[in-house]
Amino acid sequence: MNTAQPLTPHPMREALFGETPEALTHIYEERCNLAVWQRSLSSEIEQYLDQTITTDRRINLKTLFTCQADMDTEIRDTLEKTFPQANGRQALIEDMVQLIQMYECLFEPKMIGIRLATLQQAMCPRFHVDYLPARLVTTYVGSGSQWLEEPAAGLPRIPEQAPEQYQQLSRGDVALLKGDGWYDNEGLGIVHRSPPVETGSNRLFMSLDWAD
């Protein structure tokens, strides 16, 4: 007699949203492949960015920070060298430090990889899935990342051609994108891409990855 139990199918993956930082903890729910803290940037930060992040300014920071007692000081020092002095700079830096602290608290990595860049064109223009556990993304200037809802049964998760319908994060939103590298999530990571950037415009984004 065969007593084997039938396999339990994976629940349909979905995006979960909230207006407080606690929304990011949804990433630990099996059904969630995108957790979004919907927020607006402060007027102080927006004014600073509008004054300093112009099309002739290039920011391209890609580095690793070890998660240890003095990490916050090291991050602040790095960001102070990255952004020009003006009213609102410290508010922006503290916002970024807070997001890094939250990421560390959620996942307790040994190291965190930080990417901070201004772009004049999409960095990853095709819809794709990341082969990593979870990436934090936020856009400070310009349009937010685009993502696709789960397709109907039988349809490919990653379309061969760019679809007309997609979802998009707003400026300031903080999102955790669950990838195929998350435990027991292979083939179920969120499908997403970088948005196009209008001619003559800039996009400033930050992404965080754990790097054990």
CSV table of C-alpha atoms in Angstrom, one decimal, residues 62-190:
chain,number,residue,atom,x,y,z
A,62,LYS,CA,29.5,49.9,-5.6
A,63,THR,CA,31.0,48.5,-2.5
A,64,LEU,CA,30.8,46.0,0.4
A,65,PHE,CA,30.3,46.7,4.0
A,66,THR,CA,31.0,44.2,6.8
A,67,CYS,CA,28.2,44.0,9.3
A,68,GLN,CA,30.0,45.0,12.5
A,69,ALA,CA,29.7,47.6,15.3
A,70,ASP,CA,31.2,50.5,13.4
A,71,MET,CA,29.5,49.8,10.0
A,72,ASP,CA,27.1,52.8,10.3
A,73,THR,CA,30.1,55.2,10.8
A,74,GLU,CA,31.8,53.7,7.8
A,75,ILE,CA,28.7,54.0,5.6
A,76,ARG,CA,28.1,57.7,6.7
A,77,ASP,CA,31.7,58.5,5.8
A,78,THR,CA,31.4,56.9,2.4
A,79,LEU,CA,28.1,58.6,1.6
A,80,GLU,CA,29.4,62.0,2.7
A,81,LYS,CA,32.2,61.6,0.1
A,82,THR,CA,29.7,60.6,-2.5
A,83,PHE,CA,27.2,63.5,-2.2
A,84,PRO,CA,27.9,67.2,-2.5
A,85,GLN,CA,27.4,69.5,0.4
A,86,ALA,CA,24.0,71.3,0.5
A,87,ASN,CA,21.0,71.6,2.7
A,88,GLY,CA,19.4,68.2,3.0
A,89,ARG,CA,22.4,66.1,2.4
A,90,GLN,CA,22.5,64.7,6.0
A,91,ALA,CA,18.8,63.8,5.8
A,92,LEU,CA,19.4,61.8,2.6
A,93,ILE,CA,22.4,60.0,4.2
A,94,GLU,CA,20.4,59.2,7.3
A,95,ASP,CA,17.6,57.8,5.2
A,96,MET,CA,20.0,55.5,3.4
A,97,VAL,CA,21.7,54.4,6.6
A,98,GLN,CA,18.3,53.6,8.0
A,99,LEU,CA,17.4,51.3,5.1
A,100,ILE,CA,20.8,49.6,5.4
A,101,GLN,CA,20.1,49.0,9.1
A,102,MET,CA,16.7,47.6,8.3
A,103,TYR,CA,18.1,45.2,5.7
A,104,GLU,CA,20.8,44.0,8.2
A,105,CYS,CA,18.1,43.5,10.9
A,106,LEU,CA,15.9,41.5,8.5
A,107,PHE,CA,18.5,39.1,7.1
A,108,GLU,CA,21.5,39.3,9.5
A,109,PRO,CA,24.1,39.0,6.7
A,110,LYS,CA,27.8,39.0,7.3
A,111,MET,CA,28.3,41.6,4.6
A,112,ILE,CA,26.0,43.9,2.6
A,113,GLY,CA,26.7,44.9,-1.0
A,114,ILE,CA,25.6,48.5,-1.8
A,115,ARG,CA,25.0,49.8,-5.3
A,116,LEU,CA,24.2,53.5,-5.7
A,117,ALA,CA,24.2,55.0,-9.2
A,118,THR,CA,22.8,57.7,-11.4
A,119,LEU,CA,21.6,56.4,-14.8
A,120,GLN,CA,20.7,58.0,-18.1
A,121,GLN,CA,19.3,54.7,-19.5
A,122,ALA,CA,17.9,51.5,-18.1
A,123,MET,CA,20.5,49.3,-16.4
A,124,CYS,CA,18.5,46.1,-16.9
A,125,PRO,CA,15.9,46.9,-19.7
A,126,ARG,CA,14.6,43.3,-20.1
A,127,PHE,CA,12.3,41.6,-17.7
A,128,HIS,CA,14.3,39.0,-15.7
A,129,VAL,CA,14.6,37.2,-12.3
A,130,ASP,CA,17.5,37.6,-9.9
A,131,TYR,CA,19.3,34.5,-8.9
A,132,LEU,CA,19.8,35.6,-5.3
A,133,PRO,CA,17.8,35.5,-2.1
A,134,ALA,CA,16.4,39.0,-1.7
A,135,ARG,CA,17.4,42.5,-3.0
A,136,LEU,CA,16.3,45.8,-1.6
A,137,VAL,CA,15.7,48.5,-4.2
A,138,THR,CA,14.6,52.1,-3.9
A,139,THR,CA,14.6,55.0,-6.4
A,140,TYR,CA,15.4,58.5,-5.1
A,141,VAL,CA,15.2,60.3,-8.5
A,142,GLY,CA,13.2,59.2,-11.5
A,143,SER,CA,10.9,56.3,-12.1
A,144,GLY,CA,10.8,53.2,-10.0
A,145,SER,CA,11.4,49.6,-11.0
A,146,GLN,CA,8.8,47.7,-13.0
A,147,TRP,CA,7.5,44.2,-12.3
A,148,LEU,CA,5.0,41.6,-13.5
A,149,GLU,CA,2.2,39.9,-11.7
A,150,GLU,CA,2.1,36.1,-11.9
A,151,PRO,CA,0.9,34.9,-15.3
A,152,ALA,CA,-2.1,32.7,-15.9
A,153,ALA,CA,-1.5,29.0,-15.9
A,154,GLY,CA,0.5,27.8,-18.9
A,155,LEU,CA,1.9,31.2,-19.8
A,156,PRO,CA,5.7,31.9,-19.4
A,157,ARG,CA,6.7,33.8,-16.4
A,158,ILE,CA,9.3,35.8,-18.3
A,159,PRO,CA,7.8,37.0,-21.6
A,160,GLU,CA,9.8,37.0,-24.8
A,161,GLN,CA,8.7,40.5,-25.7
A,162,ALA,CA,8.0,43.4,-23.4
A,163,PRO,CA,4.4,43.3,-22.3
A,164,GLU,CA,2.1,46.3,-22.6
A,165,GLN,CA,0.8,45.8,-19.0
A,166,TYR,CA,3.1,45.9,-16.0
A,167,GLN,CA,3.3,47.3,-12.5
A,168,GLN,CA,5.6,50.0,-11.3
A,169,LEU,CA,7.1,51.2,-8.0
A,170,SER,CA,6.9,54.9,-7.1
A,171,ARG,CA,9.7,57.2,-6.3
A,172,GLY,CA,10.6,56.7,-2.6
A,173,ASP,CA,9.1,53.2,-2.3
A,174,VAL,CA,11.3,50.6,-0.6
A,175,ALA,CA,10.9,47.1,-2.1
A,176,LEU,CA,12.3,43.7,-1.3
A,177,LEU,CA,12.5,41.5,-4.4
A,178,LYS,CA,12.6,37.8,-3.6
A,179,GLY,CA,14.7,36.0,-6.2
A,180,ASP,CA,15.2,32.4,-7.2
A,181,GLY,CA,18.0,32.1,-4.7
A,182,TRP,CA,15.6,32.3,-1.8
A,183,TYR,CA,15.1,28.9,0.0
A,184,ASP,CA,12.6,26.7,-1.9
A,185,ASN,CA,11.8,29.6,-4.3
A,186,GLU,CA,13.5,28.4,-7.5
A,187,GLY,CA,11.5,29.4,-10.5
A,188,LEU,CA,9.2,31.7,-8.5
A,189,GLY,CA,11.3,34.9,-8.0
A,190,ILE,CA,9.7,38.2,-8.9
